[in-house]
Short mmCIF file of C-alpha atoms and ligand atoms in Angstrom, two decimals:
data_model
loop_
_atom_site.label_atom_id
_atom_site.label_comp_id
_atom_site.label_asym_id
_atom_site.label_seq_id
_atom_site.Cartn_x
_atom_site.Cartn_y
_atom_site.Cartn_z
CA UNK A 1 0.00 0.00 0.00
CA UNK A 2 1.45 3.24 -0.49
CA UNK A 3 0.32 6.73 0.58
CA UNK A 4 0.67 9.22 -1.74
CA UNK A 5 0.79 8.03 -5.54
CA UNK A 6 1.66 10.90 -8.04
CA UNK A 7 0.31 9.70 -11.94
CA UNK A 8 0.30 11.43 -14.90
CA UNK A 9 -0.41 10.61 -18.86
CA UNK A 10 3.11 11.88 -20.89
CA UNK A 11 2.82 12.15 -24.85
CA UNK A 12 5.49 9.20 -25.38
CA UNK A 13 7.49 6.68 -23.54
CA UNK A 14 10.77 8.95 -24.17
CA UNK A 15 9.13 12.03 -22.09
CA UNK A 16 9.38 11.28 -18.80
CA UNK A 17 7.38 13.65 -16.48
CA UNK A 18 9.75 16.19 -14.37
CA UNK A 19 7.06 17.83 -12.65
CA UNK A 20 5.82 14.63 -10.73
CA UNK A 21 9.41 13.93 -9.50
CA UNK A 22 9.63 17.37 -8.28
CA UNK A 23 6.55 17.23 -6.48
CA UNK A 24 7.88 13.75 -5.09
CA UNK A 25 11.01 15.16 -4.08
CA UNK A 26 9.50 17.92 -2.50
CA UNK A 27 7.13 16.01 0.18
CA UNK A 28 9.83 16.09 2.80
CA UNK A 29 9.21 12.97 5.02
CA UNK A 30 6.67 12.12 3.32
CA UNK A 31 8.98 11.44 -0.18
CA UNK A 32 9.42 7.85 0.77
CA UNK A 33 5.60 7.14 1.46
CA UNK A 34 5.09 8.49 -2.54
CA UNK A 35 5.39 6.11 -5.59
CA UNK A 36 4.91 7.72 -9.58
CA UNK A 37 3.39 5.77 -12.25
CA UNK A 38 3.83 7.59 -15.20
CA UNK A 39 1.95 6.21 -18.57
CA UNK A 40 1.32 7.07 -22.52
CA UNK A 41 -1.60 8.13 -24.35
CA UNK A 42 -1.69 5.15 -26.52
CA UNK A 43 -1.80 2.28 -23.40
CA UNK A 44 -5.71 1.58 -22.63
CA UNK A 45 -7.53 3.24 -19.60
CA UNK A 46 -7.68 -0.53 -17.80
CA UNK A 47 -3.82 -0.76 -17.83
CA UNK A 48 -3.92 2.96 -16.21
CA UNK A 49 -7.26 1.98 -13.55
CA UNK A 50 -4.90 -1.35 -12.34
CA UNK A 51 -1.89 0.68 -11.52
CA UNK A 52 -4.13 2.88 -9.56
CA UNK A 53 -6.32 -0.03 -7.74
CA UNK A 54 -2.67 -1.92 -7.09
CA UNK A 55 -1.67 0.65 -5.01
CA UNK A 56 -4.57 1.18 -2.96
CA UNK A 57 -3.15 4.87 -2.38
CA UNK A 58 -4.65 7.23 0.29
CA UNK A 59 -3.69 10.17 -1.87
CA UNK A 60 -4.10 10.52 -5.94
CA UNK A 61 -2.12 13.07 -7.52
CA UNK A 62 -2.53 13.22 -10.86
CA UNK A 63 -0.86 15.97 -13.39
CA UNK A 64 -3.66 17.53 -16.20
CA UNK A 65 -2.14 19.05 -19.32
CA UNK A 66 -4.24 19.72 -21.81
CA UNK A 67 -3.38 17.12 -24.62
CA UNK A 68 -4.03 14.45 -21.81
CA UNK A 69 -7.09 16.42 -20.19
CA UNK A 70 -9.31 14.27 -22.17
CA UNK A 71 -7.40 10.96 -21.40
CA UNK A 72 -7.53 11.79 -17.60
CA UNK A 73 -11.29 13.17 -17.43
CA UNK A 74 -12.21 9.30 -19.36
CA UNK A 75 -10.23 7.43 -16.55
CA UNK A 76 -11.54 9.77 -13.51
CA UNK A 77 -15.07 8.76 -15.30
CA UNK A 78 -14.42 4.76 -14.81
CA UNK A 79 -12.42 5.15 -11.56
CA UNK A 80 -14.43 2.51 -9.18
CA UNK A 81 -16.07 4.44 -6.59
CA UNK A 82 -15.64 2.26 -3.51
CA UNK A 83 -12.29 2.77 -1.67
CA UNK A 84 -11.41 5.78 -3.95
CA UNK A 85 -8.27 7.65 -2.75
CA UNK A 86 -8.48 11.34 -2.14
CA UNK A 87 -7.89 12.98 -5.62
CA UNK A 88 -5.69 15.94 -6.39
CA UNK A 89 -5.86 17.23 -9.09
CA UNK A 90 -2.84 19.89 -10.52
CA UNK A 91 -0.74 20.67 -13.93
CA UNK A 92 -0.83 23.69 -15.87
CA UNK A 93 -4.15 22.59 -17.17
CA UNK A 94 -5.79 22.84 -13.78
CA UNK A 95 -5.15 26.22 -12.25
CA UNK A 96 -7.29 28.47 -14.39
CA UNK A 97 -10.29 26.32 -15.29
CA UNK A 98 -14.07 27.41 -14.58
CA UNK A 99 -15.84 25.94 -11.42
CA UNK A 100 -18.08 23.90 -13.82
CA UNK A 101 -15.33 21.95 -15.49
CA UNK A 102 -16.36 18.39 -15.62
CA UNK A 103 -12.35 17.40 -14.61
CA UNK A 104 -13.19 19.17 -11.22
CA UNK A 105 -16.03 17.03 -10.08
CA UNK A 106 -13.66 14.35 -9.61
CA UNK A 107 -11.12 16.73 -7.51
CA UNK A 108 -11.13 16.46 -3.73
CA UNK A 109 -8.54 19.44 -4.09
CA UNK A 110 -6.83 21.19 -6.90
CA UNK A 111 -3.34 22.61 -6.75
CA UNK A 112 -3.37 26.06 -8.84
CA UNK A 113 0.12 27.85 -9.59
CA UNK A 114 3.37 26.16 -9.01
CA UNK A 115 2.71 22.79 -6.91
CA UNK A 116 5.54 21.40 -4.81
CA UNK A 117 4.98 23.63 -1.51
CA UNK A 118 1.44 23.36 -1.79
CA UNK A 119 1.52 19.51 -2.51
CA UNK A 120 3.45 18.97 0.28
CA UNK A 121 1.14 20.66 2.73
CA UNK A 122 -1.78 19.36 1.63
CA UNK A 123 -0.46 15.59 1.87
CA UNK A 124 1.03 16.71 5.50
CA UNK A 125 -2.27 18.13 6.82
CA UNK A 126 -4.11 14.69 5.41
CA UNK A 127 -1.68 12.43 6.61
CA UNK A 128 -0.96 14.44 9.57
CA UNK A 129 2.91 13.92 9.06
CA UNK A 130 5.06 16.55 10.71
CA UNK A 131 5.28 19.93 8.45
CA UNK A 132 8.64 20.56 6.46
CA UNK A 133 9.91 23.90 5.59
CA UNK A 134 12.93 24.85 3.31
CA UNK A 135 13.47 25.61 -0.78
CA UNK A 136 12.47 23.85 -3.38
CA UNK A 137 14.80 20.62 -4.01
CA UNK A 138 15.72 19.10 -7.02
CA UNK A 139 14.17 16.21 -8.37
CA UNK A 140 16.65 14.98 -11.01
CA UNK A 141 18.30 11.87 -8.97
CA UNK A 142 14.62 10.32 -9.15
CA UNK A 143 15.47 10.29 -12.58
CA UNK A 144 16.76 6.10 -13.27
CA UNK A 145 19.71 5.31 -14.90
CA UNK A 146 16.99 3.88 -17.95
CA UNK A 147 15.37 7.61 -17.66
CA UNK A 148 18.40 9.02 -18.61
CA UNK A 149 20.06 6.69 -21.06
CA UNK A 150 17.46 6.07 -23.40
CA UNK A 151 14.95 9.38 -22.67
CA UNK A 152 14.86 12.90 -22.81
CA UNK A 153 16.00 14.05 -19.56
CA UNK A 154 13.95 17.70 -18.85
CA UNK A 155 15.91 19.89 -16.85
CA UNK A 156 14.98 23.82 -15.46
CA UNK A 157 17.38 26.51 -14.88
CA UNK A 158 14.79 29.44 -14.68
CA UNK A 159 10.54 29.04 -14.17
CA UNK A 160 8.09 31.31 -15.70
CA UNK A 161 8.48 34.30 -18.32
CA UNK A 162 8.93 37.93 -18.49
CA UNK A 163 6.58 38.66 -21.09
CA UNK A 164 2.59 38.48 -21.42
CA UNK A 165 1.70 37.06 -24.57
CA UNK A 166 -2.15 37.15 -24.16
CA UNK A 167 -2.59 33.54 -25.63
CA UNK A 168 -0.04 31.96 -22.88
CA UNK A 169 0.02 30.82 -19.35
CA UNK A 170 3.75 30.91 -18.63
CA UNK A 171 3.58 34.28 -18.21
CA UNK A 172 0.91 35.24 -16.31
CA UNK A 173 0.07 35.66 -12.23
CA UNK A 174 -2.21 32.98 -10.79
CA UNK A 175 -4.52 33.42 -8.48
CA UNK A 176 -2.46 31.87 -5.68
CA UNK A 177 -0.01 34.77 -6.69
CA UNK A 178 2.64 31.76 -6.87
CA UNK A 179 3.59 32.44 -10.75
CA UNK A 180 4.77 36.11 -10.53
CA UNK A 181 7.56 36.92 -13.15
CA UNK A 182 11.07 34.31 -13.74
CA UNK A 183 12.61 32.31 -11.14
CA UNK A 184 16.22 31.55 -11.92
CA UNK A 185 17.53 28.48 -10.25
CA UNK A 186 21.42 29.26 -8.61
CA UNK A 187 23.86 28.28 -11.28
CA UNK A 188 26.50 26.27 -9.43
CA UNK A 189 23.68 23.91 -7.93
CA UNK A 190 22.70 23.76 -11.67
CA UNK A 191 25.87 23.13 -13.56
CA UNK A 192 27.08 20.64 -10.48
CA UNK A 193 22.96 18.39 -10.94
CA UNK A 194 24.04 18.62 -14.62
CA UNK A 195 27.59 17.12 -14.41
CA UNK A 196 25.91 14.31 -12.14
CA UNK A 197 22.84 13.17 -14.44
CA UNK A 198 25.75 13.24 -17.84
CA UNK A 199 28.05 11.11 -15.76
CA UNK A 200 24.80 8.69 -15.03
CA UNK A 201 24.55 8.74 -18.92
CA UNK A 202 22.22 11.70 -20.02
CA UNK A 203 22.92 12.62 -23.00
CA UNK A 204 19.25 14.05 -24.79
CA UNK A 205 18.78 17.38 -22.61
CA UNK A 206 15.54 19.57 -23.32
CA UNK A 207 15.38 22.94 -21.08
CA UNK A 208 11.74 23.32 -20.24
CA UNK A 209 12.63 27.12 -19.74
CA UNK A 210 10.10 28.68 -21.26
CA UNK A 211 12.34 31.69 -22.94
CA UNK A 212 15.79 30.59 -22.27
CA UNK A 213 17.06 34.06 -23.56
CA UNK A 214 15.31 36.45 -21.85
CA UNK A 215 18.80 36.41 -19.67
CA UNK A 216 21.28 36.76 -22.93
CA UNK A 217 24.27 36.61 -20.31
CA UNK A 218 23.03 33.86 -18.57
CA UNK A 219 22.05 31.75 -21.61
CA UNK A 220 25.40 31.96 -22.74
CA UNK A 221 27.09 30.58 -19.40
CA UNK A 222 24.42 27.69 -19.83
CA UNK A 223 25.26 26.90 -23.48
CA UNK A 224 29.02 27.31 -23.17
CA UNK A 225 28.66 24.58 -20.19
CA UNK A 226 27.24 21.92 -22.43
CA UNK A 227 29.18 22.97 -24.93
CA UNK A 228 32.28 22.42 -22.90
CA UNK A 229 29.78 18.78 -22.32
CA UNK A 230 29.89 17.97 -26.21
CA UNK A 231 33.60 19.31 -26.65
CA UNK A 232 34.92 16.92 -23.89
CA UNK A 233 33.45 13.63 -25.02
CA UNK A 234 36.28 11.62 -26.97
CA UNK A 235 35.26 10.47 -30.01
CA UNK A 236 33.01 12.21 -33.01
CA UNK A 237 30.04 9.14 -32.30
CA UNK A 238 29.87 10.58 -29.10
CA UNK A 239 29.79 13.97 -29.87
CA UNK A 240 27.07 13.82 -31.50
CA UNK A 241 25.40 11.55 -29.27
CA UNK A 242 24.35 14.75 -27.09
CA UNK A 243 22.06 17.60 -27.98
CA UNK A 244 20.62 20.15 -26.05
CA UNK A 245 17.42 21.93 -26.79
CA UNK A 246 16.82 25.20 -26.23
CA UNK A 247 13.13 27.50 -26.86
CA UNK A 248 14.49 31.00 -27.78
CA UNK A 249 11.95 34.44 -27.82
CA UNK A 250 13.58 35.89 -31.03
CA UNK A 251 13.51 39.23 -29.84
CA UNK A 252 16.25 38.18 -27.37
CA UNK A 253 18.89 36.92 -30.20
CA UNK A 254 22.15 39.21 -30.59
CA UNK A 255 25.56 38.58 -31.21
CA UNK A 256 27.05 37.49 -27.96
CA UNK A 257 23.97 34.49 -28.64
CA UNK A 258 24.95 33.82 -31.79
CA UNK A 259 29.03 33.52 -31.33
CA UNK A 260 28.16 31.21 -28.66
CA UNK A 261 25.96 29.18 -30.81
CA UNK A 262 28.38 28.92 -33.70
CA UNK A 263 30.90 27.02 -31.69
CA UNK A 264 28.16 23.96 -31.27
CA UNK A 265 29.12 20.77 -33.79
CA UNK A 266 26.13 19.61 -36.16
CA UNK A 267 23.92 17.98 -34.41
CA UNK A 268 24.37 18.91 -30.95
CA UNK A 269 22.19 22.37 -30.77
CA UNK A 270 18.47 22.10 -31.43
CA UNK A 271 16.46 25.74 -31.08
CA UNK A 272 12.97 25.98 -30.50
CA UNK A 273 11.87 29.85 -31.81
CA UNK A 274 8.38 30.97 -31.26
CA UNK A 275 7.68 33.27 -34.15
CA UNK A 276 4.02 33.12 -34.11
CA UNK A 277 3.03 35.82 -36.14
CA UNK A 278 4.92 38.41 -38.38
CA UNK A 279 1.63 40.42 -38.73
CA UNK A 280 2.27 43.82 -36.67
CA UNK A 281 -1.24 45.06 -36.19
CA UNK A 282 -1.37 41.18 -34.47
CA UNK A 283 2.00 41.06 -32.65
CA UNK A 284 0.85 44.10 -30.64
CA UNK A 285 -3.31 42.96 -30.23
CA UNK A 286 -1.79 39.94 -28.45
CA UNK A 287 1.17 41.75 -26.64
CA UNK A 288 4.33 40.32 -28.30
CA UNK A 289 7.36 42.24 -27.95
CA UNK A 290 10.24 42.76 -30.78
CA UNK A 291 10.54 44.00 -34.33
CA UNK A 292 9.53 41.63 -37.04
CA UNK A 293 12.11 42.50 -39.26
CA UNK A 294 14.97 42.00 -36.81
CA UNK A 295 13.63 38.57 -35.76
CA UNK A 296 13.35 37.49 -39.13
CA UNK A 297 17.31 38.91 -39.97
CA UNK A 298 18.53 36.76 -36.33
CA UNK A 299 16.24 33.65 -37.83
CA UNK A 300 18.44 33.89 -41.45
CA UNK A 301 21.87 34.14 -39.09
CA UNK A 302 21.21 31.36 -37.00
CA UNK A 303 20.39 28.96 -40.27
CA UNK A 304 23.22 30.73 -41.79
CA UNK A 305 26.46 31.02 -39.58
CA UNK A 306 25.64 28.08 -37.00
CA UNK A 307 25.09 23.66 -37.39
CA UNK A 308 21.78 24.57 -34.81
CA UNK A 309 18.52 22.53 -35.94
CA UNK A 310 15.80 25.29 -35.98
CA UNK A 311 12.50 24.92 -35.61
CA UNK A 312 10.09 28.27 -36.20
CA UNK A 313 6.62 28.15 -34.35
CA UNK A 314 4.24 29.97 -36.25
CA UNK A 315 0.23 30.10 -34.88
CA UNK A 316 -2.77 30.07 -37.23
CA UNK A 317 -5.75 32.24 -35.56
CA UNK A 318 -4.48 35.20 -33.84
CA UNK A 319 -6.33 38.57 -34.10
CA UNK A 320 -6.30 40.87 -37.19
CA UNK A 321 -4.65 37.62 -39.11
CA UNK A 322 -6.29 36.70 -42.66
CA UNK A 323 -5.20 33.82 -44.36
CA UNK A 324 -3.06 36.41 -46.71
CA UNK A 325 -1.31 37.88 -44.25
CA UNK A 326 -0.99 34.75 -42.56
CA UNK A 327 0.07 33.80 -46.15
CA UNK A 328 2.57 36.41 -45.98
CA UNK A 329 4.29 35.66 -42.49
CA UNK A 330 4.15 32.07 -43.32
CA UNK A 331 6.61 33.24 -46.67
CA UNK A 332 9.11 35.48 -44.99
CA UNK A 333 9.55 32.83 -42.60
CA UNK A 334 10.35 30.02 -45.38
CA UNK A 335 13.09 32.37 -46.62
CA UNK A 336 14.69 32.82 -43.13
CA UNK A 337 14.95 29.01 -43.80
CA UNK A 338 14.43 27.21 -40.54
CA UNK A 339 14.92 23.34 -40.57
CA UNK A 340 11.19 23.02 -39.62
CA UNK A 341 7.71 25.58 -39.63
CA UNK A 342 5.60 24.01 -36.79
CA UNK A 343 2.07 25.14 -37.75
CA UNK A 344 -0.17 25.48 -34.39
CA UNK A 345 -3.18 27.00 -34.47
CA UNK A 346 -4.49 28.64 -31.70
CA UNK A 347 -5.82 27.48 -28.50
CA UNK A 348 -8.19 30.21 -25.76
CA UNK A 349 -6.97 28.16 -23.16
CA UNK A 350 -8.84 28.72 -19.55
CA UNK A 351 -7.27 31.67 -17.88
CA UNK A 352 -5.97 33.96 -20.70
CA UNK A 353 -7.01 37.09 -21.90
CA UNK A 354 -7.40 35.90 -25.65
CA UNK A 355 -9.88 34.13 -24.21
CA UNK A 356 -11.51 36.53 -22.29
CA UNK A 357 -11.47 38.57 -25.33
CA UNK A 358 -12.37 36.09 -27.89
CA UNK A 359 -15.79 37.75 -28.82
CA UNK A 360 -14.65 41.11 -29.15
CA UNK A 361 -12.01 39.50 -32.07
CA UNK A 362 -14.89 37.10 -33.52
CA UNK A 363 -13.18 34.18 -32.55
CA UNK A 364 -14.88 31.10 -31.97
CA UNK A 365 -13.47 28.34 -29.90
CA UNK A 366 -13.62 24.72 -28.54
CA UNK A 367 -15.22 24.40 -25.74
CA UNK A 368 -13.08 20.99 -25.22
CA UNK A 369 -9.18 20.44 -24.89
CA UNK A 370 -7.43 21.70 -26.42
CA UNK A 371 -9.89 24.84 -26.85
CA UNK A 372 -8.66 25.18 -30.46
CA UNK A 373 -10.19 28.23 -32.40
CA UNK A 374 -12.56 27.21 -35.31
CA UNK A 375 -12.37 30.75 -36.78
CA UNK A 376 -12.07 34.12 -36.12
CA UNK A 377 -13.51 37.52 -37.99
CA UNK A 378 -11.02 37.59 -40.32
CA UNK A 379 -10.65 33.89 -41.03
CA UNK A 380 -13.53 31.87 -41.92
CA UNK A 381 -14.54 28.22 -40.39
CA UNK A 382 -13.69 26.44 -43.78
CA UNK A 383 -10.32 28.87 -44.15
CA UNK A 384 -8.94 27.32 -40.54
CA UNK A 385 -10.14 24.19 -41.77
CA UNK A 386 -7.85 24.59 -44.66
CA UNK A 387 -5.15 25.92 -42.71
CA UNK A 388 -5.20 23.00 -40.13
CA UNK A 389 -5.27 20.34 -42.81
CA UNK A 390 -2.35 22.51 -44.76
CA UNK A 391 -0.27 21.80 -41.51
CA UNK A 392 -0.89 18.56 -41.22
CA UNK A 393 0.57 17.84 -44.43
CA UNK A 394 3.18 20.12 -43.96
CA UNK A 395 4.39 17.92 -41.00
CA UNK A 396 4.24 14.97 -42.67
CA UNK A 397 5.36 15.67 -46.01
CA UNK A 398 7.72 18.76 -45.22
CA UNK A 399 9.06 18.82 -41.93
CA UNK A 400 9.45 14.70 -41.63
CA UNK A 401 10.56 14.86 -45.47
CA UNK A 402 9.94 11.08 -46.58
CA UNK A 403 10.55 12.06 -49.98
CA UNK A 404 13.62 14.29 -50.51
CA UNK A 405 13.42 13.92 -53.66
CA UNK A 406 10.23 15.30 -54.47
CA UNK A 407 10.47 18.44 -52.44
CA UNK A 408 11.95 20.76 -54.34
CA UNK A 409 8.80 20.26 -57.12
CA UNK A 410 6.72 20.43 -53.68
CA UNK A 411 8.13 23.68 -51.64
CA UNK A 412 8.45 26.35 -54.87
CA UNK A 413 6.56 29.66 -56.22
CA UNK A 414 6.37 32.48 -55.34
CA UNK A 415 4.44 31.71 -52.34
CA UNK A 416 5.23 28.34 -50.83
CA UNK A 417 2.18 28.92 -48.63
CA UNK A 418 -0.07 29.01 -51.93
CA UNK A 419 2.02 26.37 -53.71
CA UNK A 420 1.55 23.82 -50.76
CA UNK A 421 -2.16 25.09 -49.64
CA UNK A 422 -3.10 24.00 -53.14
CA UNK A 423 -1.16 20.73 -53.05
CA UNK A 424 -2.72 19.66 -48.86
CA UNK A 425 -6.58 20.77 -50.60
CA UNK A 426 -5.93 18.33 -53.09
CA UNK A 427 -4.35 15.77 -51.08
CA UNK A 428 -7.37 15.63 -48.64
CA UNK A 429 -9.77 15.39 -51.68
CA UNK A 430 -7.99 12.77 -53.05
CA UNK A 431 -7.54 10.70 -49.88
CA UNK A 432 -10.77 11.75 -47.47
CA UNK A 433 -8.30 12.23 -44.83
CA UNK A 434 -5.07 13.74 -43.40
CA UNK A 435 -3.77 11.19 -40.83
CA UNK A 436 -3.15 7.21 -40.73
CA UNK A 437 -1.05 7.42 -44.44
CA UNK A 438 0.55 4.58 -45.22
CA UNK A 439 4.41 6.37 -46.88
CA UNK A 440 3.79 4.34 -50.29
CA UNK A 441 -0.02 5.56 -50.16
CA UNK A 442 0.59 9.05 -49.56
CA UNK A 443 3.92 9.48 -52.15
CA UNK A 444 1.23 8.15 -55.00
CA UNK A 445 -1.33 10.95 -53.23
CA UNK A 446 1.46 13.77 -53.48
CA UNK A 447 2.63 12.28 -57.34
CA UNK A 448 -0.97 12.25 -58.47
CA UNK A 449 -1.68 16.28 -57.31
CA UNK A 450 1.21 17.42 -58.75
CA UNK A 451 1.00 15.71 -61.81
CA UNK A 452 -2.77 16.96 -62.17
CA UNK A 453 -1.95 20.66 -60.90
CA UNK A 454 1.07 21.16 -62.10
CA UNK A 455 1.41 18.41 -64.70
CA UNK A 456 5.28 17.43 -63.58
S1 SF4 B 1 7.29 34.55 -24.66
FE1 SF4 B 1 6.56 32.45 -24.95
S2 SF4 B 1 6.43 31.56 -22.91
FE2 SF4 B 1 6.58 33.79 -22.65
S3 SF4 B 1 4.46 34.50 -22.47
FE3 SF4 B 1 5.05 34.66 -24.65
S4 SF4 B 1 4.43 32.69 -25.61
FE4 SF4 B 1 4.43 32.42 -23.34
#
């Protein structure tokens, strides 16, 4: 029997959850009465219910996001009731959703804001274990050997953003007042965790800062430390054995960045960069900071001058966005030539002031996770239809690129937003549908639209 069991849904096997071995390491005494099961979307809701049941916890903590919302609400649903554990429910999903949320019938408690402190008091006061004071304490040695050989291992230097992008969470101050700007974690403590979990055989590191940059300095003393990492390993096989991956605001990129960047081998330095919208009137209706045109300029350098693997976000939705100008951003971004565009398209996620202003911009919404926007004033249902199918295809065909062969013929024009929006309409009418292709299936798809539009 154990006390206290933390469980969350990740997205795949190789994403292990931080977050629940923070909030483990965190419970003070109470860390050894605490087991995590951690599972994946694609294992069945009886597999998930049996871990549960084997336990027979006293406590359920279980971590909402909103890709596994869904997931979660389903197994809450067919949870026996007798000898149900207390539930908790916390995540980023949790803190700012309405009262009449069907998750939060099934919540003895929800943790909003940042959880460890509160975790731990709540599981001392129902346990009524002695209280624990002190700072937060790393979770990374509840990492295993497996974890960190054959995983991504998630690490945090800093918590939170600076900035107030009005479609985001990271940014913003919770009710509990717990999120209120950037917490940097102390360097040494840092760099000395990091030096343990690479001699235990990590090797895959993804920051989950959410704008590494926003401290130029301190990004640099970060990178040149794994750097220093990739430099020291022996031989070229294991050089490129470790990466680190980075999300950069692009309004934060400057020279001191980029020499620092330049010095990584191929292969070792992947960037995240949220563009999401080169539309001006738009950047400033959802309150991005930076100038388009100097963003686009540090985009070109970084593809130019360093061996980093760049991928550009780019969201579909926004205010004041029609599918020209969208059309348009989507363009000047191809030419900066990122390794990947990563399509999103907008989500009013509970809590943020898009959402709160969604009427007064025409947008319409999901009601459901992941809240996605089905169109807005400017862009019509059947235009974000188009746009959502477009990146679809554009993942599959462009950024996975199972046919190198074909993709000059495929990315070319004038506008490579046009060129390819024609080619993903035609695909879907030819096929009925975007997802489940078979490679051989959808290369005779792709072969048969250009060949009919383009007759090549
Ligand atoms: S910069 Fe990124 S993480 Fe920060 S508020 Fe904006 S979208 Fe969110």
């Amino acid at each position: 029997m154990t006390d206290i069991l933390l469980w969350t849904v990740n997205a795949g096997w190789i994403h292990p959850s931080l977050a629940l071995r923070l909030l483990k390491a965190n419970l003070g005494p109470l860390e050894n009465r605490c087991a995590i099961e951690e599972f994946t979307l694609r294992q069945s809701t009886e597999e998930k219910l049996a871990a549960i049941t084997a336990h027979q916890c006293r406590i359920l903590g279980i971590s909402v996001s909103i890709w596994n919302h869904t997931g979660i609400l389903q197994l809450l649903r067919a949870l026996p009731p007798a000898n149900r554990p207390i539930i908790v429910l916390g995540g980023p999903e949790t803190s700012y959703l309405g009262p009449d949320s069907p998750i939060l019938e099934y919540a003895d408690y929800r943790i909003i804001g940042e959880g460890e402190h509160q975790f731990r008091n709540l599981c001392t006061h129902l346990l009524s274990a002695a209280p624990s004071e002190g700072a937060l304490k790393s979770a990374y040695h509840l990492y295993t050997d497996e974890d960190l050989q054959k995983k991504l291992t998630y690490v945090e230097s800093s918590r939170g953003c600076p900035y107030r992008c009005s479609f985001c969470l990271s940014g913003m101050k919770n009710e509990g007042g717990a999120t209120t700007g950037v917490y940097e974690f102390p360097l040494d403590e840092f760099f000395t965790q990091m030096e343990i979990l690479i001699k235990r055989g990590a090797h895959r590191f993804k920051f989950l800062d959410r704008s590494f940059n926003h401290n130029i300095k301190r990004a640099c003393v970060i990178m040149e430390f794994f750097l220093k990492q990739v430099e020291s390993r022996p031989h070229d096989k294991d050089k490129t054995a470790m990466f680190v991956h980075f999300e950069l605001v692009p309004s934060r990129i400057n020279d001191e960045l980029l020499d620092v960047m330049k010095k990584f081998p191929a292969d070792t330095l992947r960037l995240e960069i949220g563009v999401q919208t080169l539309n001006a009137r738009t950047k400033a209706a959802v309150k991005r900071t930076g100038d388009i045109e100097k963003e686009l300029a540090a985009i070109s350098r970084i593809t130019n001058e360093t061996k980093a693997i760049v991928h550009a976000d780019l969201i579909a939705g926004l205010p004041h966005e029609d599918l020209s100008s969208f059309a348009n951003g989507f363009d000047k971004l191809y030419a900066a030539h990122p390794c990947e565009i990563q399509l999103g398209i907008l989500k009013c996620l509970p809590g943020t002031s898009i959402r709160a202003d969604a009427d007064s911009y025409g947008i319409g919404y999901s009601p459901d996770p992941p809240y996605e926007v089905i169109q807005t004033a400017d862009i019509t249902r059947e235009g974000m239809a188009r746009i959502k199918n477009f990146a679809r295809f554009w993942e599959v065909i462009v950024n996975r690129n199972p046919f190198p062969d074909l993709l000059p013929t495929i990315v070319c024009g004038d506008s490579v937003f046009d060129q390819f929006m024609s080619l993903s309409d035609s695909l879907l009418s030819r096929l009925g549908r975007n997802w489940g292709l078979d490679r051989a299936v959808l290369r005779d798809a792709v072969l048969g639209c250009l060949h009919s539009n383009y007759n090549v």
